[in-house]
């Protein structure tokens, strides 16, 4: 989530992006509140008991949040995305966002069809040199593998089981369509020299990320029934 003020300054200084800033502000200069876009945002830590949801009409404040239910003073990709979609579509739009910092595709969001996380030889040698219990390390890894993928899918299903909870004028007879999916992640995989031991190889140091991303896309389509 970016600082709202800093992001706004950057947009306003560039004539190519200044119109975007205008779209993000209401007539009073305050962050615009979308009339036809709603959001449900799951974030927080399940380990610290802070996992929770923020929801309402889309506006600023749905970027990174320390308290999921309170405006965090930041924006993320969802704000301009929602504004742009509202221009392109005249019906109600619901954005279901799940986001946590410091998460990887190789472990945290690992999709089911990618199978279990497998330590490579370099990692195993490193564990032995540190006198770590390899069996315990594998068990610990298995416990967290795919955890945030499941949290994401479970939340989307929960929201779609009762869209009216988020969108007050939702019409059950009209139903809904899952029309798209956006993925904004990569840093934790990029800096993971253990999983991607050959990551500086331009010929395919991150090839596994591509494989797991393809697994991820197929699994999301399957799990949400949206081919």
Short mmCIF file of C-alpha atoms in Angstrom, two decimals:
data_model
loop_
_atom_site.label_atom_id
_atom_site.label_comp_id
_atom_site.label_asym_id
_atom_site.label_seq_id
_atom_site.Cartn_x
_atom_site.Cartn_y
_atom_site.Cartn_z
CA UNK A 1 0.00 0.00 0.00
CA UNK A 2 1.40 3.36 -0.98
CA UNK A 3 1.18 6.53 1.10
CA UNK A 4 -1.79 8.42 -0.29
CA UNK A 5 -0.13 11.85 -0.13
CA UNK A 6 3.16 10.77 -1.68
CA UNK A 7 1.42 8.85 -4.44
CA UNK A 8 -0.88 11.79 -5.19
CA UNK A 9 2.08 14.20 -5.46
CA UNK A 10 3.78 11.89 -7.93
CA UNK A 11 0.66 11.56 -10.08
CA UNK A 12 -0.02 15.28 -10.08
CA UNK A 13 3.52 16.24 -11.13
CA UNK A 14 3.42 14.18 -14.34
CA UNK A 15 1.07 15.64 -17.01
CA UNK A 16 0.53 12.11 -18.35
CA UNK A 17 -0.89 10.88 -15.06
CA UNK A 18 -2.47 14.07 -13.70
CA UNK A 19 -5.90 13.07 -15.13
CA UNK A 20 -5.74 9.93 -12.97
CA UNK A 21 -5.33 12.07 -9.86
CA UNK A 22 -8.34 14.11 -10.92
CA UNK A 23 -10.35 10.87 -11.17
CA UNK A 24 -9.25 9.92 -7.66
CA UNK A 25 -10.56 13.13 -6.11
CA UNK A 26 -14.08 14.37 -5.60
CA UNK A 27 -15.20 17.97 -6.19
CA UNK A 28 -14.08 18.85 -2.65
CA UNK A 29 -10.54 17.59 -3.31
CA UNK A 30 -10.96 14.65 -0.94
CA UNK A 31 -10.57 11.02 -2.06
CA UNK A 32 -13.42 10.02 -4.31
CA UNK A 33 -15.94 7.46 -3.07
CA UNK A 34 -17.08 5.26 -5.94
CA UNK A 35 -20.83 5.01 -6.47
CA UNK A 36 -20.86 1.60 -8.11
CA UNK A 37 -17.76 -0.18 -6.78
CA UNK A 38 -17.55 -2.02 -3.47
CA UNK A 39 -14.64 -3.84 -1.87
CA UNK A 40 -14.07 -6.63 0.61
CA UNK A 41 -10.45 -6.72 1.79
CA UNK A 42 -9.01 -9.59 3.85
CA UNK A 43 -5.68 -8.92 5.56
CA UNK A 44 -3.99 -9.15 8.95
CA UNK A 45 -2.17 -11.99 10.68
CA UNK A 46 -3.90 -15.30 11.48
CA UNK A 47 -1.05 -16.04 13.92
CA UNK A 48 -1.45 -12.81 15.88
CA UNK A 49 -5.24 -12.91 15.89
CA UNK A 50 -5.53 -9.84 13.67
CA UNK A 51 -6.93 -11.51 10.54
CA UNK A 52 -9.96 -9.53 9.48
CA UNK A 53 -11.96 -7.81 6.79
CA UNK A 54 -12.47 -4.23 5.70
CA UNK A 55 -15.37 -3.51 3.40
CA UNK A 56 -17.52 -0.76 1.93
CA UNK A 57 -17.66 1.51 -1.10
CA UNK A 58 -14.30 1.77 -2.80
CA UNK A 59 -12.24 4.83 -1.88
CA UNK A 60 -8.74 5.59 -0.58
CA UNK A 61 -7.60 3.74 2.54
CA UNK A 62 -7.82 0.17 1.29
CA UNK A 63 -4.07 -0.11 0.87
CA UNK A 64 -1.94 -1.78 3.55
CA UNK A 65 -3.78 -1.77 6.91
CA UNK A 66 -2.52 -2.55 10.40
CA UNK A 67 -6.14 -2.95 11.49
CA UNK A 68 -8.10 -4.66 8.69
CA UNK A 69 -11.32 -2.86 9.61
CA UNK A 70 -9.86 0.67 9.69
CA UNK A 71 -8.68 3.09 6.99
CA UNK A 72 -4.91 2.70 6.87
CA UNK A 73 -4.26 6.01 5.10
CA UNK A 74 -2.85 4.22 2.06
CA UNK A 75 -3.95 3.10 -1.37
CA UNK A 76 -3.14 0.04 -3.43
CA UNK A 77 -3.79 -0.98 -7.04
CA UNK A 78 -7.48 -1.50 -6.22
CA UNK A 79 -8.36 2.23 -6.16
CA UNK A 80 -7.49 3.24 -9.72
CA UNK A 81 -8.41 -0.22 -10.96
CA UNK A 82 -11.92 0.17 -9.55
CA UNK A 83 -12.28 3.72 -10.89
CA UNK A 84 -11.23 2.55 -14.35
CA UNK A 85 -13.64 -0.41 -14.27
CA UNK A 86 -16.48 1.86 -13.16
CA UNK A 87 -15.95 3.95 -16.31
CA UNK A 88 -16.05 0.84 -18.50
CA UNK A 89 -19.08 -0.90 -16.97
CA UNK A 90 -22.43 0.53 -15.91
CA UNK A 91 -23.37 -2.18 -13.41
CA UNK A 92 -22.25 -2.76 -9.81
CA UNK A 93 -18.68 -4.00 -9.34
CA UNK A 94 -17.32 -5.94 -6.37
CA UNK A 95 -13.59 -6.18 -5.77
CA UNK A 96 -12.51 -9.00 -3.45
CA UNK A 97 -8.98 -8.26 -2.31
CA UNK A 98 -6.72 -10.45 -0.22
CA UNK A 99 -3.25 -9.14 0.56
CA UNK A 100 -0.48 -9.75 3.06
CA UNK A 101 3.06 -8.43 3.06
CA UNK A 102 6.11 -10.67 2.93
CA UNK A 103 4.50 -13.65 1.20
CA UNK A 104 5.86 -15.92 -1.52
CA UNK A 105 4.32 -17.91 -4.32
CA UNK A 106 6.71 -20.80 -3.71
CA UNK A 107 5.44 -21.34 -0.15
CA UNK A 108 2.67 -19.09 1.23
CA UNK A 109 0.52 -18.91 -1.92
CA UNK A 110 1.72 -22.25 -3.29
CA UNK A 111 -1.16 -23.70 -5.30
CA UNK A 112 -2.35 -27.28 -4.61
CA UNK A 113 -1.34 -28.65 -8.01
CA UNK A 114 2.26 -27.51 -7.50
CA UNK A 115 2.60 -30.28 -4.92
CA UNK A 116 4.59 -30.05 -1.69
CA UNK A 117 7.56 -27.72 -1.34
CA UNK A 118 10.75 -29.69 -2.00
CA UNK A 119 14.05 -28.59 -0.50
CA UNK A 120 16.86 -28.66 -3.08
CA UNK A 121 20.28 -30.17 -2.43
CA UNK A 122 21.86 -26.82 -1.59
CA UNK A 123 19.19 -26.10 1.00
CA UNK A 124 19.53 -29.57 2.54
CA UNK A 125 23.30 -29.19 2.80
CA UNK A 126 22.83 -25.80 4.44
CA UNK A 127 20.46 -27.26 7.05
CA UNK A 128 22.95 -30.02 7.85
CA UNK A 129 25.83 -27.54 8.20
CA UNK A 130 23.71 -25.56 10.67
CA UNK A 131 22.97 -28.77 12.58
CA UNK A 132 19.26 -28.31 11.90
CA UNK A 133 16.83 -31.21 12.12
CA UNK A 134 16.00 -31.80 8.45
CA UNK A 135 12.84 -33.77 9.22
CA UNK A 136 11.60 -30.97 11.47
CA UNK A 137 12.45 -28.33 8.87
CA UNK A 138 10.40 -30.23 6.29
CA UNK A 139 7.49 -30.57 8.71
CA UNK A 140 7.60 -26.85 9.53
CA UNK A 141 7.63 -26.00 5.83
CA UNK A 142 4.71 -28.30 5.09
CA UNK A 143 2.67 -26.59 7.81
CA UNK A 144 2.87 -23.18 6.12
CA UNK A 145 2.88 -24.27 2.48
CA UNK A 146 -0.23 -23.09 0.65
CA UNK A 147 -1.73 -21.53 3.75
CA UNK A 148 -2.43 -18.13 2.20
CA UNK A 149 -3.71 -19.67 -1.01
CA UNK A 150 -6.38 -21.38 1.09
CA UNK A 151 -7.16 -18.19 3.05
CA UNK A 152 -7.60 -16.35 -0.24
CA UNK A 153 -9.90 -18.94 -1.84
CA UNK A 154 -11.95 -19.40 1.35
CA UNK A 155 -12.49 -15.64 1.62
CA UNK A 156 -13.60 -15.26 -1.99
CA UNK A 157 -16.08 -18.11 -1.54
CA UNK A 158 -17.36 -16.59 1.71
CA UNK A 159 -17.98 -13.20 0.08
CA UNK A 160 -19.66 -14.69 -2.98
CA UNK A 161 -21.93 -16.85 -0.81
CA UNK A 162 -23.62 -13.61 0.31
CA UNK A 163 -22.69 -10.65 -1.94
CA UNK A 164 -25.50 -8.56 -0.41
CA UNK A 165 -23.47 -8.35 2.80
CA UNK A 166 -21.01 -6.12 0.92
CA UNK A 167 -23.17 -4.71 -1.91
CA UNK A 168 -26.49 -3.61 -0.32
CA UNK A 169 -28.46 -3.44 -3.55
CA UNK A 170 -27.19 -6.75 -4.92
CA UNK A 171 -29.89 -8.56 -6.91
CA UNK A 172 -29.74 -12.35 -6.38
CA UNK A 173 -31.86 -12.88 -9.50
CA UNK A 174 -29.28 -11.08 -11.62
CA UNK A 175 -26.48 -13.02 -9.95
CA UNK A 176 -22.82 -12.28 -10.48
CA UNK A 177 -19.95 -13.10 -12.82
CA UNK A 178 -16.34 -13.57 -11.79
CA UNK A 179 -14.98 -11.43 -14.59
CA UNK A 180 -11.29 -11.13 -13.83
CA UNK A 181 -8.37 -11.72 -11.50
CA UNK A 182 -5.36 -9.48 -10.79
CA UNK A 183 -2.11 -10.71 -9.21
CA UNK A 184 0.44 -8.27 -7.80
CA UNK A 185 3.28 -10.14 -6.07
CA UNK A 186 6.86 -11.25 -6.57
CA UNK A 187 9.33 -9.58 -4.23
CA UNK A 188 9.70 -12.44 -1.77
CA UNK A 189 10.36 -14.91 -4.56
CA UNK A 190 12.78 -12.55 -6.29
CA UNK A 191 15.04 -12.35 -3.22
CA UNK A 192 14.74 -16.03 -2.24
CA UNK A 193 18.17 -17.39 -3.06
CA UNK A 194 17.38 -20.70 -1.38
CA UNK A 195 14.39 -21.68 -3.49
CA UNK A 196 15.84 -20.14 -6.66
CA UNK A 197 19.47 -21.24 -6.27
CA UNK A 198 20.21 -20.30 -9.89
CA UNK A 199 18.28 -17.02 -9.79
CA UNK A 200 20.99 -14.91 -11.44
CA UNK A 201 20.93 -17.09 -14.54
CA UNK A 202 19.20 -15.02 -17.27
CA UNK A 203 18.37 -18.22 -19.12
CA UNK A 204 15.84 -19.31 -16.54
CA UNK A 205 16.83 -18.65 -12.94
CA UNK A 206 13.18 -18.11 -12.05
CA UNK A 207 11.71 -20.80 -14.31
CA UNK A 208 10.06 -22.48 -11.32
CA UNK A 209 8.13 -19.30 -10.54
CA UNK A 210 6.65 -19.50 -14.03
CA UNK A 211 5.64 -23.12 -13.51
CA UNK A 212 4.03 -22.41 -10.15
CA UNK A 213 2.28 -19.32 -11.51
CA UNK A 214 0.73 -21.46 -14.26
CA UNK A 215 -0.36 -23.99 -11.61
CA UNK A 216 -1.77 -21.11 -9.58
CA UNK A 217 -3.85 -19.76 -12.47
CA UNK A 218 -5.28 -23.18 -13.28
CA UNK A 219 -6.08 -23.88 -9.62
CA UNK A 220 -7.80 -20.52 -9.08
CA UNK A 221 -9.95 -21.10 -12.17
CA UNK A 222 -10.87 -24.56 -10.89
CA UNK A 223 -11.46 -23.63 -7.24
CA UNK A 224 -13.65 -20.63 -8.11
CA UNK A 225 -15.44 -22.38 -10.98
CA UNK A 226 -14.38 -19.63 -13.38
CA UNK A 227 -12.53 -21.20 -16.33
#
